[in-house]
Short mmCIF file of C-alpha atoms in Angstrom, two decimals:
data_model
loop_
_atom_site.label_atom_id
_atom_site.label_comp_id
_atom_site.label_asym_id
_atom_site.label_seq_id
_atom_site.Cartn_x
_atom_site.Cartn_y
_atom_site.Cartn_z
CA MET Z 1221 5.91 6.26 7.04
CA GLY Z 1222 9.60 5.52 6.61
CA LYS Z 1223 10.64 3.72 9.60
CA ILE Z 1224 11.21 -0.36 9.50
CA THR Z 1225 11.35 -2.73 12.79
CA THR Z 1226 14.47 -3.88 14.84
CA GLN Z 1227 16.18 -6.53 12.80
CA LEU Z 1228 19.46 -7.99 12.11
CA VAL Z 1229 21.56 -7.24 9.41
CA VAL Z 1230 23.83 -10.07 7.79
CA THR Z 1231 27.05 -8.71 6.17
CA GLY Z 1232 30.43 -9.81 4.79
CA SER Z 1233 33.15 -11.26 7.47
CA GLU Z 1234 35.50 -8.44 6.02
CA ARG Z 1235 33.66 -5.49 7.31
CA ARG Z 1236 35.43 -3.86 10.66
CA GLY Z 1237 33.40 -1.47 12.73
CA ARG Z 1238 29.78 -1.60 13.61
CA PRO Z 1239 27.49 -1.75 10.18
CA LYS Z 1240 24.96 0.79 9.51
CA SER Z 1241 21.61 -0.06 8.12
CA ILE Z 1242 20.19 2.63 5.54
CA GLN Z 1243 16.72 3.50 6.76
CA PRO Z 1244 14.70 6.08 4.99
CA GLY Z 1245 15.16 9.85 6.56
CA ASN Z 1246 11.47 10.93 6.88
CA ARG Z 1247 9.49 9.91 10.09
CA GLU Z 1248 6.41 11.36 9.11
CA TRP Z 1249 3.28 10.23 10.79
CA VAL Z 1250 0.47 8.33 9.38
CA THR Z 1251 -2.55 6.77 10.87
CA ALA Z 1252 -4.82 4.00 9.92
CA ILE Z 1253 -7.84 3.27 11.71
CA ALA Z 1254 -9.30 -0.20 11.10
CA ALA Z 1255 -12.26 -2.16 12.16
CA ILE Z 1256 -12.97 -5.67 11.85
CA ASN Z 1257 -15.98 -8.02 12.14
CA ALA Z 1258 -16.02 -11.56 14.24
CA ALA Z 1259 -17.56 -12.91 10.54
CA GLY Z 1260 -14.32 -12.11 8.66
CA TRP Z 1261 -14.87 -9.06 6.91
CA LEU Z 1262 -13.56 -5.51 7.75
CA VAL Z 1263 -14.69 -1.88 7.39
CA PRO Z 1264 -12.49 -0.12 4.48
CA LEU Z 1265 -9.56 1.82 6.04
CA PHE Z 1266 -9.67 5.27 7.20
CA LEU Z 1267 -6.21 6.94 6.54
CA ILE Z 1268 -5.04 10.18 8.16
CA PHE Z 1269 -2.24 11.99 6.43
CA ALA Z 1270 -0.03 14.98 7.87
CA GLY Z 1271 -1.30 18.10 5.78
CA LYS Z 1272 -3.91 20.66 5.05
CA TYR Z 1273 -5.06 19.74 1.53
CA HIS Z 1274 -5.69 16.96 -0.37
CA LEU Z 1275 -3.79 16.36 -3.45
CA SER Z 1276 -4.88 14.84 -6.49
CA ALA Z 1277 -2.08 12.43 -6.78
CA TRP Z 1278 -3.33 10.40 -3.70
CA TYR Z 1279 -6.42 9.47 -5.83
CA GLU Z 1280 -4.52 8.42 -9.08
CA GLU Z 1281 -3.07 5.38 -7.48
CA ALA Z 1282 -4.62 2.83 -9.18
CA GLU Z 1283 -3.97 0.06 -6.43
CA ILE Z 1284 -6.18 2.06 -3.57
CA PRO Z 1285 -9.57 0.90 -3.41
CA ARG Z 1286 -12.48 3.48 -4.02
CA ASP Z 1287 -14.05 2.92 -0.53
CA TRP Z 1288 -10.69 3.74 1.61
CA ALA Z 1289 -11.39 7.25 3.16
CA ILE Z 1290 -8.37 9.73 3.37
CA ALA Z 1291 -8.21 12.97 6.04
CA VAL Z 1292 -5.78 15.12 6.61
CA SER Z 1293 -4.81 16.81 10.16
CA ASP Z 1294 -1.73 19.12 11.20
CA ASN Z 1295 0.20 16.18 12.35
CA GLY Z 1296 -1.09 13.12 10.81
CA TRP Z 1297 -2.88 12.29 14.11
CA THR Z 1298 -6.63 11.46 14.84
CA ASN Z 1299 -8.76 14.13 16.72
CA ASN Z 1300 -12.21 14.74 18.38
CA GLU Z 1301 -13.19 15.92 14.94
CA LEU Z 1302 -11.78 13.02 12.82
CA GLY Z 1303 -13.02 10.69 15.07
CA VAL Z 1304 -16.67 11.79 14.32
CA GLU Z 1305 -15.88 11.31 10.66
CA TRP Z 1306 -14.58 7.93 11.29
CA LEU Z 1307 -17.69 6.93 12.99
CA LYS Z 1308 -19.77 8.30 10.28
CA HIS Z 1309 -17.82 6.00 7.87
CA PHE Z 1310 -17.83 3.00 10.15
CA ASN Z 1311 -21.57 3.65 10.25
CA ALA Z 1312 -22.10 3.59 6.41
CA HIS Z 1313 -20.20 0.62 5.80
CA THR Z 1314 -21.89 -1.46 8.41
CA LYS Z 1315 -25.45 -0.37 8.50
CA THR Z 1316 -26.79 -2.40 5.88
CA ARG Z 1317 -24.77 -5.48 7.32
CA VAL Z 1318 -26.13 -5.38 10.66
CA VAL Z 1319 -28.04 -8.69 12.28
CA GLY Z 1320 -30.46 -6.88 14.68
CA ALA Z 1321 -31.52 -3.40 15.78
CA ARG Z 1322 -27.97 -2.82 17.44
CA ARG Z 1323 -24.28 -2.95 16.97
CA LEU Z 1324 -21.63 -3.34 19.30
CA LEU Z 1325 -18.14 -1.38 18.86
CA VAL Z 1326 -15.04 -2.59 20.85
CA LEU Z 1327 -13.06 0.28 21.36
CA ASP Z 1328 -9.83 1.23 23.55
CA GLY Z 1329 -9.82 4.37 25.93
CA HIS Z 1330 -8.53 7.29 23.00
CA GLU Z 1331 -10.02 10.82 23.71
CA SER Z 1332 -11.58 10.96 20.29
CA HIS Z 1333 -13.87 8.18 21.16
CA GLN Z 1334 -14.65 9.59 24.28
CA SER Z 1335 -16.37 12.87 22.76
CA LEU Z 1336 -19.67 13.98 23.41
CA GLU Z 1337 -20.40 14.41 19.46
CA PHE Z 1338 -19.27 11.14 19.17
CA GLN Z 1339 -21.20 9.21 21.86
CA GLU Z 1340 -24.53 11.26 20.52
CA LEU Z 1341 -23.83 9.94 16.94
CA CYS Z 1342 -23.48 6.17 18.61
CA LYS Z 1343 -26.65 6.67 20.36
CA GLU Z 1344 -28.67 8.11 17.31
CA ASN Z 1345 -27.82 4.85 15.34
CA ASN Z 1346 -27.98 2.24 17.96
CA ILE Z 1347 -24.03 1.42 18.23
CA TYR Z 1348 -23.16 0.45 21.84
CA THR Z 1349 -19.68 0.90 22.40
CA LEU Z 1350 -17.57 -1.21 24.84
CA CYS Z 1351 -14.26 0.30 26.12
CA MET Z 1352 -11.46 -1.80 26.83
CA PRO Z 1353 -9.41 -1.38 30.24
CA PRO Z 1354 -6.33 0.67 30.00
CA HIS Z 1355 -3.00 -1.26 28.94
CA SER Z 1356 -5.05 -4.34 28.11
CA SER Z 1357 -5.25 -3.93 24.10
CA HIS Z 1358 -2.55 -6.35 23.42
CA LEU Z 1359 -4.75 -8.91 24.97
CA LEU Z 1360 -8.20 -8.09 24.44
CA GLN Z 1361 -8.58 -5.92 21.16
CA PRO Z 1362 -8.46 -8.44 17.95
CA LEU Z 1363 -6.68 -6.29 15.93
CA ASP Z 1364 -3.79 -6.10 18.26
CA VAL Z 1365 -3.96 -9.77 18.87
CA GLY Z 1366 -4.15 -10.86 15.18
CA CYS Z 1367 -3.91 -8.37 12.70
CA PHE Z 1368 -1.33 -5.43 13.49
CA SER Z 1369 1.72 -7.47 14.11
CA PRO Z 1370 1.62 -9.10 10.66
CA LEU Z 1371 0.64 -5.76 9.36
CA LYS Z 1372 3.75 -4.26 10.81
CA ARG Z 1373 5.97 -7.17 9.71
CA ALA Z 1374 4.84 -6.94 5.94
CA TYR Z 1375 5.23 -2.80 5.95
CA SER Z 1376 8.84 -3.67 7.06
CA ARG Z 1377 9.23 -5.84 4.37
CA GLU Z 1378 7.69 -3.44 1.67
CA VAL Z 1379 10.23 -0.47 3.39
CA GLU Z 1380 13.19 -2.74 3.14
CA SER Z 1381 12.03 -3.56 -0.84
CA LEU Z 1382 12.16 0.30 -1.51
CA ILE Z 1383 15.82 0.62 0.32
CA ARG Z 1384 17.32 -1.99 -1.48
CA HIS Z 1385 15.79 -0.17 -4.89
CA HIS Z 1386 17.48 2.93 -3.65
CA ILE Z 1387 14.32 4.56 -2.75
CA ASN Z 1388 15.71 6.41 0.49
CA HIS Z 1389 12.82 8.93 1.00
CA ILE Z 1390 9.33 7.72 1.09
CA THR Z 1391 6.72 10.20 0.31
CA LYS Z 1392 3.01 9.48 0.46
CA LEU Z 1393 3.00 8.35 -2.97
CA GLU Z 1394 5.36 5.46 -2.14
CA PHE Z 1395 3.65 4.91 1.07
CA LEU Z 1396 -0.07 4.26 -0.25
CA PRO Z 1397 1.04 1.08 -2.52
CA ALA Z 1398 3.54 -0.40 -0.14
CA PHE Z 1399 0.87 -0.26 2.58
CA LYS Z 1400 -1.96 -1.59 0.39
CA ALA Z 1401 0.25 -4.66 -0.57
CA ALA Z 1402 1.27 -5.24 3.73
CA PHE Z 1403 -2.36 -4.57 4.22
CA ASP Z 1404 -3.89 -7.26 2.15
CA ARG Z 1405 -1.44 -9.90 3.29
CA ALA Z 1406 -2.24 -8.95 6.95
CA PHE Z 1407 -5.79 -8.36 6.96
CA THR Z 1408 -7.26 -11.62 5.43
CA PRO Z 1409 -10.65 -13.37 6.48
CA ALA Z 1410 -8.53 -16.18 8.30
CA ASN Z 1411 -6.59 -13.77 10.14
CA ILE Z 1412 -9.37 -11.51 11.38
CA CYS Z 1413 -11.27 -14.65 12.64
CA SER Z 1414 -8.26 -16.05 14.23
CA ALA Z 1415 -7.72 -12.35 15.85
CA PHE Z 1416 -11.20 -12.73 17.30
CA ARG Z 1417 -10.96 -16.21 18.42
CA GLY Z 1418 -6.99 -15.38 20.01
CA ALA Z 1419 -8.68 -12.27 22.00
CA GLY Z 1420 -11.38 -14.80 23.42
CA LEU Z 1421 -14.60 -12.95 21.94
CA VAL Z 1422 -15.76 -15.19 19.42
CA PRO Z 1423 -16.28 -18.06 20.40
CA LEU Z 1424 -16.47 -16.71 23.93
CA LYS Z 1425 -13.60 -18.13 25.86
CA PRO Z 1426 -12.00 -16.10 28.74
CA ASP Z 1427 -9.33 -19.06 29.21
CA ALA Z 1428 -7.75 -17.94 25.76
CA VAL Z 1429 -6.87 -14.56 27.45
CA LEU Z 1430 -6.08 -15.90 31.06
CA SER Z 1431 -3.35 -18.68 29.68
CA LYS Z 1432 -1.47 -15.95 28.11
CA LEU Z 1433 -0.54 -14.91 31.53
CA ASP Z 1434 1.21 -18.02 32.39
CA VAL Z 1435 4.19 -19.59 30.67
CA GLN Z 1436 3.57 -22.50 28.16
CA LEU Z 1437 5.80 -25.13 27.05
CA ARG Z 1438 5.58 -25.79 23.69
CA THR Z 1439 5.33 -29.16 21.72
CA PRO Z 1440 8.86 -29.52 19.91
CA THR Z 1441 8.71 -29.37 16.04
CA PRO Z 1442 8.59 -32.81 14.75
CA VAL Z 1443 11.77 -33.78 12.68
CA ALA Z 1444 11.48 -33.34 8.72
CA LEU Z 1445 11.33 -36.64 7.11
CA PRO Z 1446 14.43 -37.58 4.62
CA GLU Z 1447 14.08 -36.66 1.26
CA ALA Z 1448 13.96 -39.25 -1.63
CA LEU Z 1449 17.25 -40.31 -3.11
CA TRP Z 1450 19.12 -38.19 -5.27
CA GLU Z 1451 20.11 -39.72 -8.92
CA ALA Z 1452 22.89 -38.43 -10.89
CA ARG Z 1453 22.02 -35.61 -13.29
CA THR Z 1454 23.00 -32.29 -13.91
CA PRO Z 1455 22.12 -29.83 -11.27
CA SER Z 1456 20.00 -26.94 -11.92
CA ASN Z 1457 19.95 -25.14 -8.82
CA VAL Z 1458 22.06 -24.97 -5.32
CA ARG Z 1459 19.76 -27.65 -3.85
CA GLU Z 1460 20.28 -30.01 -6.65
CA LEU Z 1461 24.05 -29.17 -6.61
CA GLU Z 1462 24.50 -30.12 -3.05
CA ALA Z 1463 22.63 -33.53 -3.64
CA GLN Z 1464 24.95 -34.02 -6.60
CA SER Z 1465 28.30 -33.28 -4.64
CA THR Z 1466 26.84 -35.49 -1.86
CA LEU Z 1467 26.33 -38.37 -4.21
CA ILE Z 1468 29.95 -37.80 -5.98
CA ARG Z 1469 31.55 -38.11 -2.28
CA ASP Z 1470 29.61 -40.93 -1.37
CA ARG Z 1471 30.72 -43.15 -4.26
CA VAL Z 1472 34.42 -41.87 -4.22
CA ARG Z 1473 34.52 -43.13 -0.38
CA LYS Z 1474 33.39 -46.50 -1.58
CA HIS Z 1475 36.35 -46.76 -3.96
CA LYS Z 1476 39.05 -48.53 -1.93
CA SER Z 1477 42.08 -48.37 -4.32
CA SER Z 1478 43.36 -45.12 -3.37
CA SER Z 1479 42.60 -42.29 -0.77
CA PRO Z 1480 39.77 -40.11 -1.96
CA ALA Z 1481 40.58 -36.94 0.20
CA SER Z 1482 42.06 -35.04 -2.72
CA ILE Z 1483 39.09 -35.44 -4.91
CA ILE Z 1484 36.66 -34.87 -2.48
CA GLU Z 1485 38.26 -31.87 -1.25
CA ALA Z 1486 38.25 -30.64 -5.35
CA ILE Z 1487 34.54 -31.53 -5.73
CA ASP Z 1488 33.79 -29.03 -2.63
CA GLN Z 1489 35.82 -26.34 -3.98
CA LEU Z 1490 34.09 -26.99 -7.17
CA LYS Z 1491 31.12 -27.32 -5.17
CA LYS Z 1492 31.54 -23.83 -3.41
CA GLY Z 1493 32.49 -22.03 -6.63
CA ALA Z 1494 29.33 -23.08 -8.30
CA GLU Z 1495 27.35 -22.15 -5.53
CA VAL Z 1496 28.68 -18.62 -5.72
CA ILE Z 1497 28.12 -18.58 -9.44
CA MET Z 1498 24.52 -19.84 -9.21
CA LEU Z 1499 23.51 -17.64 -6.21
CA SER Z 1500 25.09 -14.46 -7.95
CA ALA Z 1501 23.47 -14.91 -10.94
CA LYS Z 1502 20.06 -15.56 -9.45
CA LEU Z 1503 20.35 -12.66 -7.00
CA MET Z 1504 21.46 -10.19 -10.21
CA ARG Z 1505 18.51 -11.66 -12.22
CA ASP Z 1506 16.00 -10.82 -9.54
CA ARG Z 1507 17.52 -7.48 -8.58
CA ILE Z 1508 17.77 -6.18 -12.17
CA ALA Z 1509 13.90 -7.28 -12.24
CA SER Z 1510 13.00 -5.35 -9.30
CA LEU Z 1511 15.08 -2.64 -9.99
CA LYS Z 1512 13.16 -2.22 -13.22
CA LYS Z 1513 9.98 -2.26 -11.90
CA ALA Z 1514 10.59 -0.24 -9.19
CA ASN Z 1515 11.76 2.73 -11.56
CA GLU Z 1516 8.90 2.70 -13.67
CA ALA Z 1517 6.90 2.71 -10.86
CA ALA Z 1518 8.52 5.48 -8.90
CA LEU Z 1519 8.86 7.44 -12.49
CA ALA Z 1520 5.11 7.18 -12.83
CA ARG Z 1521 4.62 8.94 -9.48
CA LYS Z 1522 6.61 11.63 -9.91
CA GLN Z 1523 5.05 12.75 -13.31
CA ARG Z 1524 1.64 12.63 -11.80
CA LYS Z 1525 0.51 16.31 -11.16
CA LYS Z 1526 0.14 17.24 -7.42
CA LYS Z 1527 -2.69 19.52 -7.71
CA ARG Z 1528 -5.12 20.57 -4.66
CA ILE Z 1529 -8.19 19.22 -4.67
CA GLN Z 1530 -10.01 20.06 -1.12
CA LYS Z 1531 -8.79 21.71 1.99
CA ARG Z 1532 -9.38 19.63 5.15
CA GLY Z 1533 -12.39 17.32 5.79
CA THR Z 1534 -12.24 13.73 4.64
CA LEU Z 1535 -12.67 11.98 1.09
CA THR Z 1536 -12.73 8.42 -0.18
CA LYS Z 1537 -10.65 6.95 -3.01
CA GLY Z 1538 -13.80 6.96 -5.24
CA GLU Z 1539 -14.70 10.79 -4.20
CA GLY Z 1540 -11.32 12.10 -5.15
CA GLU Z 1541 -11.29 10.29 -8.15
CA ASP Z 1542 -14.78 11.99 -9.12
CA LEU Z 1543 -13.80 15.46 -8.05
CA LEU Z 1544 -10.56 14.76 -10.52
CA ALA Z 1545 -12.95 13.39 -13.18
CA GLN Z 1546 -15.42 16.38 -12.95
CA ARG Z 1547 -12.68 18.89 -12.84
CA GLU Z 1548 -11.23 17.14 -16.42
CA ALA Z 1549 -14.80 17.42 -17.86
CA ASP Z 1550 -14.98 20.83 -16.93
CA GLN Z 1551 -11.74 21.87 -18.47
CA GLN Z 1552 -12.65 19.88 -21.44
CA ILE Z 1553 -15.87 21.77 -21.70
CA ALA Z 1554 -14.27 25.12 -21.37
CA HIS Z 1555 -11.69 24.30 -24.06
CA GLU Z 1556 -14.50 23.48 -26.42
CA GLU Z 1557 -16.39 26.47 -25.94
CA ARG Z 1558 -13.26 28.75 -26.31
CA GLN Z 1559 -12.62 26.73 -29.66
CA ALA Z 1560 -16.40 27.29 -30.94
CA GLY Z 1561 -16.18 30.90 -30.24
CA GLY Z 1562 -13.00 31.39 -32.19
CA GLN Z 1563 -14.42 29.66 -35.03
CA SER Z 1564 -17.76 31.53 -35.34
CA GLY Z 1565 -15.68 34.75 -34.89
CA ARG Z 1566 -13.79 33.74 -37.96
CA SER Z 1567 -17.30 32.82 -39.69
CA ARG Z 1568 -18.54 36.09 -38.95
CA GLN Z 1569 -15.50 37.83 -40.31
CA ALA Z 1570 -15.96 35.49 -43.60
CA LEU Z 1571 -19.39 36.65 -44.25
CA ALA Z 1572 -18.59 40.53 -43.59
CA ARG Z 1573 -20.41 42.68 -46.20
CA CYS Z 1574 -19.72 45.88 -47.70
CA THR Z 1575 -21.32 48.87 -45.89
CA LYS Z 1576 -22.30 50.48 -49.36
CA CYS Z 1577 -23.48 47.77 -51.42
CA ARG Z 1578 -24.22 44.93 -48.77
CA GLU Z 1579 -22.34 42.89 -50.98
CA THR Z 1580 -19.68 39.96 -49.68
CA GLY Z 1581 -15.74 39.94 -51.19
CA HIS Z 1582 -15.13 43.45 -50.45
CA ASN Z 1583 -15.20 46.33 -48.09
CA SER Z 1584 -16.46 49.97 -48.32
CA ARG Z 1585 -12.91 51.19 -49.41
CA THR Z 1586 -12.54 49.03 -52.37
CA CYS Z 1587 -16.28 49.08 -53.42
CA LYS Z 1588 -16.99 49.81 -57.06
CA LYS Z 1589 -20.24 51.00 -56.63
CA ASP Z 1590 -18.98 54.61 -56.44
CA ILE Z 1591 -17.10 54.53 -59.80
CA LEU Z 1592 -20.30 53.06 -61.45
CA ASP Z 1593 -22.13 56.13 -60.07
CA THR Z 1594 -19.87 58.70 -61.29
CA THR Z 1595 -19.90 57.59 -64.88
#
């Protein structure tokens, strides 16, 4: 959950010793089960968190789609029971889009895909499973070929952004919006179709896989064409500042009456100083804006109540929202009934009558009927 990929870190030259990159301390496991179709669409995601209870805060995240499903297990991994739950989830979201009477489901050799209940459910719903050979998913499975690598890179950038905002412990509440943003960038229709094409499945092209076993020479990248000539004006960014300084140096070199070395050196110094100021100001503005946004989001998540709404099982985002809405409605009804009961009690007390004369406004102790009778 809080692990970033291997990367290079750029630091100042004045640092001594090997620098350390901060990473979130938690390495809790989360399993994401995805399924894609050659037409470019995908089955809503199925997430498995480590835990025993579903918490209300998970289902209050506005960015998560209602049809995403969340399950819990002791370690955050899938098992035979959750494998069957995912198959039911898959069946519900594909049975209305099937062309013909059968569906083909390409799987890896995980144990949860081989259970008897899993296979029986596939047979009942005309789902034909095709298991890939061991250690071949990086070549044959479209998800590994075209989707999971972009997802890892995108999620790594989201984690790095959280680290830069001093969020060094990623919980499930920080994970959900970060993973959703990365998932949207990676699982695009173009990437999904490219994944099936890269795996040689659609269109059927075995050479697309066999060719990856050999080293292929790449065509060199064409040289970029020079940009249009720069006209002298006040630069507004680093690129324009570079063009302006180049123009000044060229003009100074054409001046033959004196040596331009000192002038060029002064211009270079000015250019470097201006670059530092511009870049520092831009970085500071971006950092302030991103820190403000991250702090507001983190504060909103911390203020959410983390109530248990279900033990074990699987819930979609929509089902979780419906449970929370029903609970709030029940609490509101109970509150109104208590208020109505209190008001009716006060009404009965206001309409109380004297037990002697049956009139309102006094009781038997202060009743004047006894006085009138004695006189």
